[in-house]
PDB file of C-alpha atoms in Angstrom:
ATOM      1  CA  UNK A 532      52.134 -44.813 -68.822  1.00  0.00           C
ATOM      2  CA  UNK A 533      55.364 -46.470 -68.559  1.00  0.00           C
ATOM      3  CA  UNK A 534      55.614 -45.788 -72.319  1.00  0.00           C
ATOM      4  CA  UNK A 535      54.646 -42.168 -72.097  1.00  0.00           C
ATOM      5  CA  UNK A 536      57.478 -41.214 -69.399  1.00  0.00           C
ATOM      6  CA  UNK A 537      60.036 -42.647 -71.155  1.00  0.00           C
ATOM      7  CA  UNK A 538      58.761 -40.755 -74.564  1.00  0.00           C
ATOM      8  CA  UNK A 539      58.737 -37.518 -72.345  1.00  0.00           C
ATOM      9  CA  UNK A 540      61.857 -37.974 -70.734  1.00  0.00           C
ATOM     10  CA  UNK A 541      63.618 -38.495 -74.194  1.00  0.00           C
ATOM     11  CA  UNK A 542      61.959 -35.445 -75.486  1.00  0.00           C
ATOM     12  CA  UNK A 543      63.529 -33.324 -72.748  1.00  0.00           C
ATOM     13  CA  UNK A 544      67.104 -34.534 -73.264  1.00  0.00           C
ATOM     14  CA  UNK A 545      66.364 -33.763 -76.722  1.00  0.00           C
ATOM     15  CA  UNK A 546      65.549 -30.637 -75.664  1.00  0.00           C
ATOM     16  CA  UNK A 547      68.546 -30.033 -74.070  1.00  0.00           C
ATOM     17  CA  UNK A 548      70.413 -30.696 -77.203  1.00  0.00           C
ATOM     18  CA  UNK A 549      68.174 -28.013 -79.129  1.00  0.00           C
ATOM     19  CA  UNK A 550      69.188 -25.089 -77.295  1.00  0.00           C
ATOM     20  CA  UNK A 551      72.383 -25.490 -77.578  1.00  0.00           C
ATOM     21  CA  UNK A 552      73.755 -22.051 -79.467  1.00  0.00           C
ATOM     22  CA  UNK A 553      74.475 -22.378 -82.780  1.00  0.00           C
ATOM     23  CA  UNK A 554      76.756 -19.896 -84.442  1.00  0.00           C
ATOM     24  CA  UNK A 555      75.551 -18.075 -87.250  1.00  0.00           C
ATOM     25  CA  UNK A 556      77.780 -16.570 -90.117  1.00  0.00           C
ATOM     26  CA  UNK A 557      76.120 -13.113 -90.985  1.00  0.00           C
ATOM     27  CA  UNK A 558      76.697 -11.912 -94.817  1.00  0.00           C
ATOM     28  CA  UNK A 559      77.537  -8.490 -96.033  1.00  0.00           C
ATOM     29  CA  UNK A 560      77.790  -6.721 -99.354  1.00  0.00           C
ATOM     30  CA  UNK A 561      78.681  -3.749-101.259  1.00  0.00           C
ATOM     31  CA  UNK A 562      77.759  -2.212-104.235  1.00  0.00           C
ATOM     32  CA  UNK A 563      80.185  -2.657-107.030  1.00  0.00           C
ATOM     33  CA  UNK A 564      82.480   0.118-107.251  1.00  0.00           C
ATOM     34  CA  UNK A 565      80.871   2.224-104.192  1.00  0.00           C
ATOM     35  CA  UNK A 566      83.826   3.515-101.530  1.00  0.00           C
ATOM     36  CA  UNK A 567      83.170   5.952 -98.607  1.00  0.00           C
ATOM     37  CA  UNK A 568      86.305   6.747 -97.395  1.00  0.00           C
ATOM     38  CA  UNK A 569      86.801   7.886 -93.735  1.00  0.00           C
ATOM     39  CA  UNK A 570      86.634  11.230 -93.036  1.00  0.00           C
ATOM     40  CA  UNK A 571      85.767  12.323 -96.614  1.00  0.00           C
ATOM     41  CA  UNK A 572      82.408  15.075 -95.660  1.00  0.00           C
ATOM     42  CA  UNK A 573      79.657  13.190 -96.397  1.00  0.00           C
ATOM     43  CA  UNK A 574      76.470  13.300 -94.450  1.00  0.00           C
ATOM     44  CA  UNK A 575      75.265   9.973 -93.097  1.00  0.00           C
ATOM     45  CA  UNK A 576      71.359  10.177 -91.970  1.00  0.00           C
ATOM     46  CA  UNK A 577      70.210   7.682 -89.053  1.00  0.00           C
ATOM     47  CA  UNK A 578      66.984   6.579 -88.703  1.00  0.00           C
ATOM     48  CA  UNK A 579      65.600   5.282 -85.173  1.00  0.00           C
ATOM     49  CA  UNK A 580      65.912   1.694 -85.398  1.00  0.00           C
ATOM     50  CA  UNK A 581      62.934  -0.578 -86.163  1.00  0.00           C
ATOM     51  CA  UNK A 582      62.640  -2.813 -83.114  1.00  0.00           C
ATOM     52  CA  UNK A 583      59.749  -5.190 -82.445  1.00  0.00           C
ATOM     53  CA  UNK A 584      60.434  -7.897 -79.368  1.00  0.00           C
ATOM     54  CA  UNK A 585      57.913 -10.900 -78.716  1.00  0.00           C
ATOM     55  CA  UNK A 586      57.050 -14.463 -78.010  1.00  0.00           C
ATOM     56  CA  UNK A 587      57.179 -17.304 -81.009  1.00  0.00           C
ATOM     57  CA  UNK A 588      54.003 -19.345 -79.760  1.00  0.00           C
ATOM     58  CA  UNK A 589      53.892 -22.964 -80.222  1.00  0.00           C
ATOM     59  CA  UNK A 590      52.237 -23.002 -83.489  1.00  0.00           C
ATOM     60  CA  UNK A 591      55.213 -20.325 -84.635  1.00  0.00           C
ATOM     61  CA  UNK A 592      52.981 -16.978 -84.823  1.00  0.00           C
ATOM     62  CA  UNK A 593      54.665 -13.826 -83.240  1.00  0.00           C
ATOM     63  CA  UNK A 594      53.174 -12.470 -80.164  1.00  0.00           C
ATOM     64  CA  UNK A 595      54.824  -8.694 -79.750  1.00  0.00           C
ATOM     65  CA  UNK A 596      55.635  -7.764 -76.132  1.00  0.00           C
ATOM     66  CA  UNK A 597      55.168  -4.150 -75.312  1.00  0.00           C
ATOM     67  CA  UNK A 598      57.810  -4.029 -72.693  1.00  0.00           C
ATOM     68  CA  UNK A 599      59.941  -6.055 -74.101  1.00  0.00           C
ATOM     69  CA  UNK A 600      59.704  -3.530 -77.347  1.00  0.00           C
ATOM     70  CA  UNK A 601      60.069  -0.625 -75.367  1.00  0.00           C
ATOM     71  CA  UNK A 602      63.249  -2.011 -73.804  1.00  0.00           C
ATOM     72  CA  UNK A 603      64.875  -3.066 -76.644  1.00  0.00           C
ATOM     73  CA  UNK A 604      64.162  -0.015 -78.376  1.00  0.00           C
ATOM     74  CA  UNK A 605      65.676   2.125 -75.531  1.00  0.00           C
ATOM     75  CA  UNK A 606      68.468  -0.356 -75.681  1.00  0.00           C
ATOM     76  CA  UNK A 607      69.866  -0.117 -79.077  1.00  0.00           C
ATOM     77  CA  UNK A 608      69.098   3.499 -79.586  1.00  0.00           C
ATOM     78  CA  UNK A 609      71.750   3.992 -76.321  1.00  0.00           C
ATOM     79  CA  UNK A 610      73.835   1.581 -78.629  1.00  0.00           C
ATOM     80  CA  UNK A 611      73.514   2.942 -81.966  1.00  0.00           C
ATOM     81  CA  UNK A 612      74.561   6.347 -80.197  1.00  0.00           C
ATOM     82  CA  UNK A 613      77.753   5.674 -78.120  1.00  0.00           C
ATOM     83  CA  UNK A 614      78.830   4.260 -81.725  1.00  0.00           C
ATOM     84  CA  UNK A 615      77.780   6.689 -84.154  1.00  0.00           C
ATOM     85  CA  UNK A 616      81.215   8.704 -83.171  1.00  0.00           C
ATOM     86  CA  UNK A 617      82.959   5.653 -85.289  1.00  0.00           C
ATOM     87  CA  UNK A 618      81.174   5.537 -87.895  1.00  0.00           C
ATOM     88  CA  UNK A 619      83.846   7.745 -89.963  1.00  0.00           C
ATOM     89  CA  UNK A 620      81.618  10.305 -91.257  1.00  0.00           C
ATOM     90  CA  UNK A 621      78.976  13.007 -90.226  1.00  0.00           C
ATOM     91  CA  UNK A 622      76.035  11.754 -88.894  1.00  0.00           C
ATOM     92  CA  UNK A 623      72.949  13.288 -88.644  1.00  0.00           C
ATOM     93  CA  UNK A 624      70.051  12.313 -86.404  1.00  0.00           C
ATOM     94  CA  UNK A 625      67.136  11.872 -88.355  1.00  0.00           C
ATOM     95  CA  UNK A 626      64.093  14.397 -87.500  1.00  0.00           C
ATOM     96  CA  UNK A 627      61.079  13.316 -85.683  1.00  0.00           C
ATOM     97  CA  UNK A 628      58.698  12.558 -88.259  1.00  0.00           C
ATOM     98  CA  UNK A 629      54.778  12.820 -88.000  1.00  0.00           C
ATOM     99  CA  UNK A 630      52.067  12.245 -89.918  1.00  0.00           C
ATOM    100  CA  UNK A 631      52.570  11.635 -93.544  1.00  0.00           C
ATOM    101  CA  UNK A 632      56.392  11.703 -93.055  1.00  0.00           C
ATOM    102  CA  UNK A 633      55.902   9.570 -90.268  1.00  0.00           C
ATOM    103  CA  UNK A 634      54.150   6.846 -92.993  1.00  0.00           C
ATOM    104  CA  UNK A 635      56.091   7.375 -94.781  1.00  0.00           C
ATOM    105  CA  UNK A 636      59.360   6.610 -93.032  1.00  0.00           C
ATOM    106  CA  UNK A 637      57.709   3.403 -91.618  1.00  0.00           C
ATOM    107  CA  UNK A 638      56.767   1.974 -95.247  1.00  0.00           C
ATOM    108  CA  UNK A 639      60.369   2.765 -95.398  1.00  0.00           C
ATOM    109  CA  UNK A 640      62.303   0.825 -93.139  1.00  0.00           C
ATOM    110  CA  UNK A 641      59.277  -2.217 -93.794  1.00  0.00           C
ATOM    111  CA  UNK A 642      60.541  -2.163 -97.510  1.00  0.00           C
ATOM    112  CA  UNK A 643      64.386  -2.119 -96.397  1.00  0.00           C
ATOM    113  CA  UNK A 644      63.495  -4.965 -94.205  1.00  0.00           C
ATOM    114  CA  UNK A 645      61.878  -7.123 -97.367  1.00  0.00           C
ATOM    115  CA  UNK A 646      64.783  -6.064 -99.882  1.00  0.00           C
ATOM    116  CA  UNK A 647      67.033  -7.288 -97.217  1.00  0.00           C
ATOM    117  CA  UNK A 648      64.973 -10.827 -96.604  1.00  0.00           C
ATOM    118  CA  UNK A 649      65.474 -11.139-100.540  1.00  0.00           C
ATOM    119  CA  UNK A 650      68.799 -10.544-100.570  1.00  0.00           C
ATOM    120  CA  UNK A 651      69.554 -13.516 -98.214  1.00  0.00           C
ATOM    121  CA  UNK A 652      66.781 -15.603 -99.705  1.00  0.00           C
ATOM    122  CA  UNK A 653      68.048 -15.117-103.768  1.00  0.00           C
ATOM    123  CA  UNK A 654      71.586 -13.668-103.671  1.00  0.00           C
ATOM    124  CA  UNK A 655      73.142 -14.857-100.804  1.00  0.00           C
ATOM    125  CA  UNK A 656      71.589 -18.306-100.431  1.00  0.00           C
ATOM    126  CA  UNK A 657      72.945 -20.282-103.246  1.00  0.00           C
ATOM    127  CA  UNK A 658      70.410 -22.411-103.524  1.00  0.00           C
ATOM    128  CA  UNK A 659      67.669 -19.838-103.889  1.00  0.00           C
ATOM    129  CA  UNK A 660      69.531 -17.817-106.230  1.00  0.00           C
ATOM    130  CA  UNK A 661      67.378 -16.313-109.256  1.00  0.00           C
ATOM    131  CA  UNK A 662      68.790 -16.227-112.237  1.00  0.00           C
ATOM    132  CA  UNK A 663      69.834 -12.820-112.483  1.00  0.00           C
ATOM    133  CA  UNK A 664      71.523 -12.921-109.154  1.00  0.00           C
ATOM    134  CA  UNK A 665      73.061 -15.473-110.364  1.00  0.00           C
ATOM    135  CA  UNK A 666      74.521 -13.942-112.944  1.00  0.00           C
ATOM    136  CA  UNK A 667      75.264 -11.207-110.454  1.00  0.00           C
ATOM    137  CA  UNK A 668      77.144 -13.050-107.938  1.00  0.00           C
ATOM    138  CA  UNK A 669      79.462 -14.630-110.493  1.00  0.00           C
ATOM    139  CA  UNK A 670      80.371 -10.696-111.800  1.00  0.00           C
ATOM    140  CA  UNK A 671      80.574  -9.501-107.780  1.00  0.00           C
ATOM    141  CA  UNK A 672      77.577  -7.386-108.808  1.00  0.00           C
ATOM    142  CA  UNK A 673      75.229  -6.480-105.661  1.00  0.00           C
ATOM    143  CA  UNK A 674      72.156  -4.512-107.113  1.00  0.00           C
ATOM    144  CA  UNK A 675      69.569  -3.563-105.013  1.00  0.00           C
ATOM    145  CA  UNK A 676      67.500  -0.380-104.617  1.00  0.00           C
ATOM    146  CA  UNK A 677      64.342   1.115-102.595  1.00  0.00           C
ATOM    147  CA  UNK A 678      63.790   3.398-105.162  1.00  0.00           C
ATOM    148  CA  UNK A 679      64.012   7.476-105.487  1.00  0.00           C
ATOM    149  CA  UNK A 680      60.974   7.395-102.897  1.00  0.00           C
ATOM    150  CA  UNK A 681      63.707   8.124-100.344  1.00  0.00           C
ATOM    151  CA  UNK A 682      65.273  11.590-101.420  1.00  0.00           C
ATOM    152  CA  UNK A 683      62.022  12.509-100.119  1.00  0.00           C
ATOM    153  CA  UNK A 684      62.147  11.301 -96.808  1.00  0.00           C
ATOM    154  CA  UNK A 685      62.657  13.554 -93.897  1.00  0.00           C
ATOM    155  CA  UNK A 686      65.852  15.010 -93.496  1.00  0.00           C
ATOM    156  CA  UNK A 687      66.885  13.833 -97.014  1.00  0.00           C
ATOM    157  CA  UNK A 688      68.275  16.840 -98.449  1.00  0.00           C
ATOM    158  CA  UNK A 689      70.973  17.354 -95.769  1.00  0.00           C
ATOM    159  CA  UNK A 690      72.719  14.169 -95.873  1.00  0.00           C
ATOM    160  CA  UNK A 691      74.357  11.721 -98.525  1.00  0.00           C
ATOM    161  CA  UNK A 692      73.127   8.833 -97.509  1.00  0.00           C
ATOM    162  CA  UNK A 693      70.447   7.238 -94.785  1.00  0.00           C
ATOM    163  CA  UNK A 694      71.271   4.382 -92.294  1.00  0.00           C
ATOM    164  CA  UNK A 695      69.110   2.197 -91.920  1.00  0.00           C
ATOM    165  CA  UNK A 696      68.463  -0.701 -88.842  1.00  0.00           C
ATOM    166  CA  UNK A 697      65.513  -3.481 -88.614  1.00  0.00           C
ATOM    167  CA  UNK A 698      65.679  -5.548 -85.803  1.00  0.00           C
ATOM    168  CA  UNK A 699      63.108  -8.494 -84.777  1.00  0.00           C
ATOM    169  CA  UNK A 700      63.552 -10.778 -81.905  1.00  0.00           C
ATOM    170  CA  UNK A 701      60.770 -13.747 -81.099  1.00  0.00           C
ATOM    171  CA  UNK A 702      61.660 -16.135 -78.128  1.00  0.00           C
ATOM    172  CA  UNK A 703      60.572 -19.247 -78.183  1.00  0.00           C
ATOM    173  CA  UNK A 704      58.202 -19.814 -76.022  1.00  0.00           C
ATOM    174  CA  UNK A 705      58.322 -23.240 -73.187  1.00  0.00           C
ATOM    175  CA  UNK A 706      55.794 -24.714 -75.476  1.00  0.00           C
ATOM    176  CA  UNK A 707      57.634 -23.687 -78.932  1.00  0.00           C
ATOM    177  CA  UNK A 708      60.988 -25.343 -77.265  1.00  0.00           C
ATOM    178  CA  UNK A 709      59.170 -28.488 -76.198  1.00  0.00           C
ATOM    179  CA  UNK A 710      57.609 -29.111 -79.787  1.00  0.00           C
ATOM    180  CA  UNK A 711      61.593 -28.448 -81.339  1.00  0.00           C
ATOM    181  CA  UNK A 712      62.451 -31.286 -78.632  1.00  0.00           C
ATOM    182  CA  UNK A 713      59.736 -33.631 -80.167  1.00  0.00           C
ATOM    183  CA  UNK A 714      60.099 -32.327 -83.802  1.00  0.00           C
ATOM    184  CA  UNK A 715      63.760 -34.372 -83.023  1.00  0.00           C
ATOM    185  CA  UNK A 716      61.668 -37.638 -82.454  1.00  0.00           C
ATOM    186  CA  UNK A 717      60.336 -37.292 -85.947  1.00  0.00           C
ATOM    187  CA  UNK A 718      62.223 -38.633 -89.092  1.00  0.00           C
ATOM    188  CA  UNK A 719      62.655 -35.310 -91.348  1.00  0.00           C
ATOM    189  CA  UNK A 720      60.841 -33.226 -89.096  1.00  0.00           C
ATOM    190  CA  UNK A 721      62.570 -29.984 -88.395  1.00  0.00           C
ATOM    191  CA  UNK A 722      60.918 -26.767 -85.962  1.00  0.00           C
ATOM    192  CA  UNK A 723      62.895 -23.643 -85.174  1.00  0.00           C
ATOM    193  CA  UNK A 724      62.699 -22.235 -81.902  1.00  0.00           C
ATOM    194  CA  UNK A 725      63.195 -18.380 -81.933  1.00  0.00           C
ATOM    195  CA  UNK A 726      63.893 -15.717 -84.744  1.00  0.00           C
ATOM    196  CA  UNK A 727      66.414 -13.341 -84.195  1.00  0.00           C
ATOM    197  CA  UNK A 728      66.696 -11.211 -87.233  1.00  0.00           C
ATOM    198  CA  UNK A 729      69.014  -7.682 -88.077  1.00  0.00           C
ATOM    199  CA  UNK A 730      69.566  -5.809 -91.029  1.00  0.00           C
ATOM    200  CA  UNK A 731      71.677  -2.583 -91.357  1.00  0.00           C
ATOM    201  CA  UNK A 732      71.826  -1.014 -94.477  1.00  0.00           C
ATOM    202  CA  UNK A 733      73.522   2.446 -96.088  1.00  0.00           C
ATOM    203  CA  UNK A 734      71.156   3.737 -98.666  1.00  0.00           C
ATOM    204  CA  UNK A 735      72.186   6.073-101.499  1.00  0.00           C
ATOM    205  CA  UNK A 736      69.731   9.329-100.937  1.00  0.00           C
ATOM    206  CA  UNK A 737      69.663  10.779-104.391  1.00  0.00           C
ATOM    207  CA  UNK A 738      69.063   7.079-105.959  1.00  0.00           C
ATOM    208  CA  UNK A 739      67.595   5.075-103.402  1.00  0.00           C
ATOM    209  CA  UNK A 740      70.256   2.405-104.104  1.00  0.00           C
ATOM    210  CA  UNK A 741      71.728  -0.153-101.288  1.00  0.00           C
ATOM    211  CA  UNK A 742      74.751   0.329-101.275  1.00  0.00           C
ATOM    212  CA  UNK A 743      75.944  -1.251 -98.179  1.00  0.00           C
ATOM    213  CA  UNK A 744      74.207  -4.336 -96.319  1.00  0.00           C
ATOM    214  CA  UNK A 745      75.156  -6.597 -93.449  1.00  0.00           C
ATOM    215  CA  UNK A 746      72.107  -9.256 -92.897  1.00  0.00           C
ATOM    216  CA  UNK A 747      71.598 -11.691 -90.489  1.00  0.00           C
ATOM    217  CA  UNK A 748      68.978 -14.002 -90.108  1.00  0.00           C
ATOM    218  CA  UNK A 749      70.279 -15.462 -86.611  1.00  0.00           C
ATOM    219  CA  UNK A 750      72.043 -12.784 -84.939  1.00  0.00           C
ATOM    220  CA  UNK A 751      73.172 -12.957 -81.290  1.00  0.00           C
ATOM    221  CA  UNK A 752      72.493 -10.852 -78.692  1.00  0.00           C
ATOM    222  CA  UNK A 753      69.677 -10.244 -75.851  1.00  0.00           C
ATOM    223  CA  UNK A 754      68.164  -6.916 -76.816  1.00  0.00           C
ATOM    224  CA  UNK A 755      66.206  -7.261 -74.225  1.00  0.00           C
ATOM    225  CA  UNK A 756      69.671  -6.346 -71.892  1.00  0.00           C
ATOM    226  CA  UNK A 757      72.247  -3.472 -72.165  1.00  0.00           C
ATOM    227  CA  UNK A 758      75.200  -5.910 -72.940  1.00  0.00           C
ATOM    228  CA  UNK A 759      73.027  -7.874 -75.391  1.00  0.00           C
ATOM    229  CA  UNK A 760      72.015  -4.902 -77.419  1.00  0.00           C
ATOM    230  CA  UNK A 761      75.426  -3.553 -77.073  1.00  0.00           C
ATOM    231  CA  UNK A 762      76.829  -6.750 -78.747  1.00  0.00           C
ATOM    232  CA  UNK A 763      73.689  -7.004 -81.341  1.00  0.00           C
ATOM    233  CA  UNK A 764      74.309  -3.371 -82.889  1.00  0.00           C
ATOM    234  CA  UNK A 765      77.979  -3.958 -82.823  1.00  0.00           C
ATOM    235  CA  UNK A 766      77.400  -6.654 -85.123  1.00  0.00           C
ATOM    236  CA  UNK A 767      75.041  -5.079 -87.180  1.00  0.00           C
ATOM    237  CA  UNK A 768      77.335  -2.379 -88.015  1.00  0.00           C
ATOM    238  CA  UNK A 769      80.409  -4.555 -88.451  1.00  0.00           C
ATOM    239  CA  UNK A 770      82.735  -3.233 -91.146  1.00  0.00           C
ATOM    240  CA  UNK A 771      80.842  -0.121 -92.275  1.00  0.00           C
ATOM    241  CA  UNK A 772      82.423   1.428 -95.018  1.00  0.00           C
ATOM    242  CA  UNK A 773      84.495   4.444 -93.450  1.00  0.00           C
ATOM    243  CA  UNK A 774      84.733   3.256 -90.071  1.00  0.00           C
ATOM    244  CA  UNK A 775      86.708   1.451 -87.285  1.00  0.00           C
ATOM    245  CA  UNK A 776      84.089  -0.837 -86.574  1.00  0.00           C
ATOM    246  CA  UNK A 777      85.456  -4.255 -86.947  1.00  0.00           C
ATOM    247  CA  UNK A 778      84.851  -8.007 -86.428  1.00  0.00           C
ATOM    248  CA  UNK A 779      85.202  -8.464 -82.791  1.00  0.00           C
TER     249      UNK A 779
END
């Protein structure tokens, strides 16, 4: 027993030392050659924001939370708005969408969500890098697309290009946070506690081409507040070409 407390109590001051913040340094690119100049008339079409909000269980599954979701979604779309005036071009609101357009929207944003997961995971993280991204990074060539599917999205043919926002938080749950405290104990033995992922993107409407992208895989910011999803679309939109939104 004696044994067991003192195993316990060193797995707490371990804990202790797992939450403490670490800062994450977010990565952006741009399409060789591609400018958008402030003020220059083009047409910039916003998409509501994927948001999902949940729980990271002990074993690591996400749990979505409904109100949390619903917050954070109310949240960052209060955000997004009070900044869209800086974002040095026209924006247009994206139309509601339903049914097929709708789908269509949503298989969408899921696909600019996994081009943006591979672009940290093979171009940005060196050692992940395929071959041909390689190759890329050494020419300061960023070439990625979601294909021509998305001159036919909704509201498409009155814009230039379509702004796009994923956003998934998971908190660690108590017993996710006391299993990265024990993970510690372990030689080699490593368990994340939390996920906190954003990815903005500006998408070329004719071509489907990314032509802007700011990615983070451990962005900051409780979405689940005003300030917190104040501070986490601020960052997500962090030196967007044309505008006056800089590092802060």
């Amino acid at each position: 027993m004696k044994l067991l407390a003192q195993w316990v109590a060193l797995a707490i001051a371990s804990l202790a030392f797992a939450l403490t913040p670490v800062h994450a340094q977010e990565r952006s690119a741009v399409k060789q050659g591609f400018e958008l100049v402030a003020q220059s008339g083009k047409r910039i079409l916003v998409f509501r924001p994927s948001v999902s909000v949940g729980s990271q269980s002990t074993g690591g599954m996400f749990e979505p939370n409904a109100e949390w979701t619903e917050q954070a979604k109310s949240n960052i779309q209060v955000a997004l708005e009070d900044l869209q005036s800086r974002l040095g071009n026209e924006v247009i609101v994206a139309p509601e969408a339903y049914g097929k357009d709708a789908q269509a929207v949503e298989e969408h944003m899921a696909l600019f969500a996994a081009v943006s997961q591979a672009v940290i995971e093979y171009q940005f993280f060196v050692g992940n890098r395929l071959p041909t991204k390689k190759r890329d990074n050494k020419d300061n060539v960023f070439d990625w697309s979601l294909g021509d599917g998305v001159s036919r999205l909704p509201g498409a043919k009155s814009a230039d290009y379509a702004l796009f926002i994923y956003n998934k938080d998971a908190y660690g749950s108590t017993g996710r946070k006391i299993l990265q405290a024990v993970a510690l104990l372990g030689p080699g033995i490593a368990v994340k506690s939390g996920e906190h992922v954003g990815y903005a993107g500006l998408v070329d409407l004719r071509t489907g081409d990314l032509l802007w992208l700011n990615a983070d895989a451990a962005i900051g910011g409780d979405v689940r507040e005003i300030d917190g999803s104040q501070k986490r679309v601020r960052q997500l939109l962090e030196e967007f070409p044309g505008s006056d939104i800089g590092k802060e």
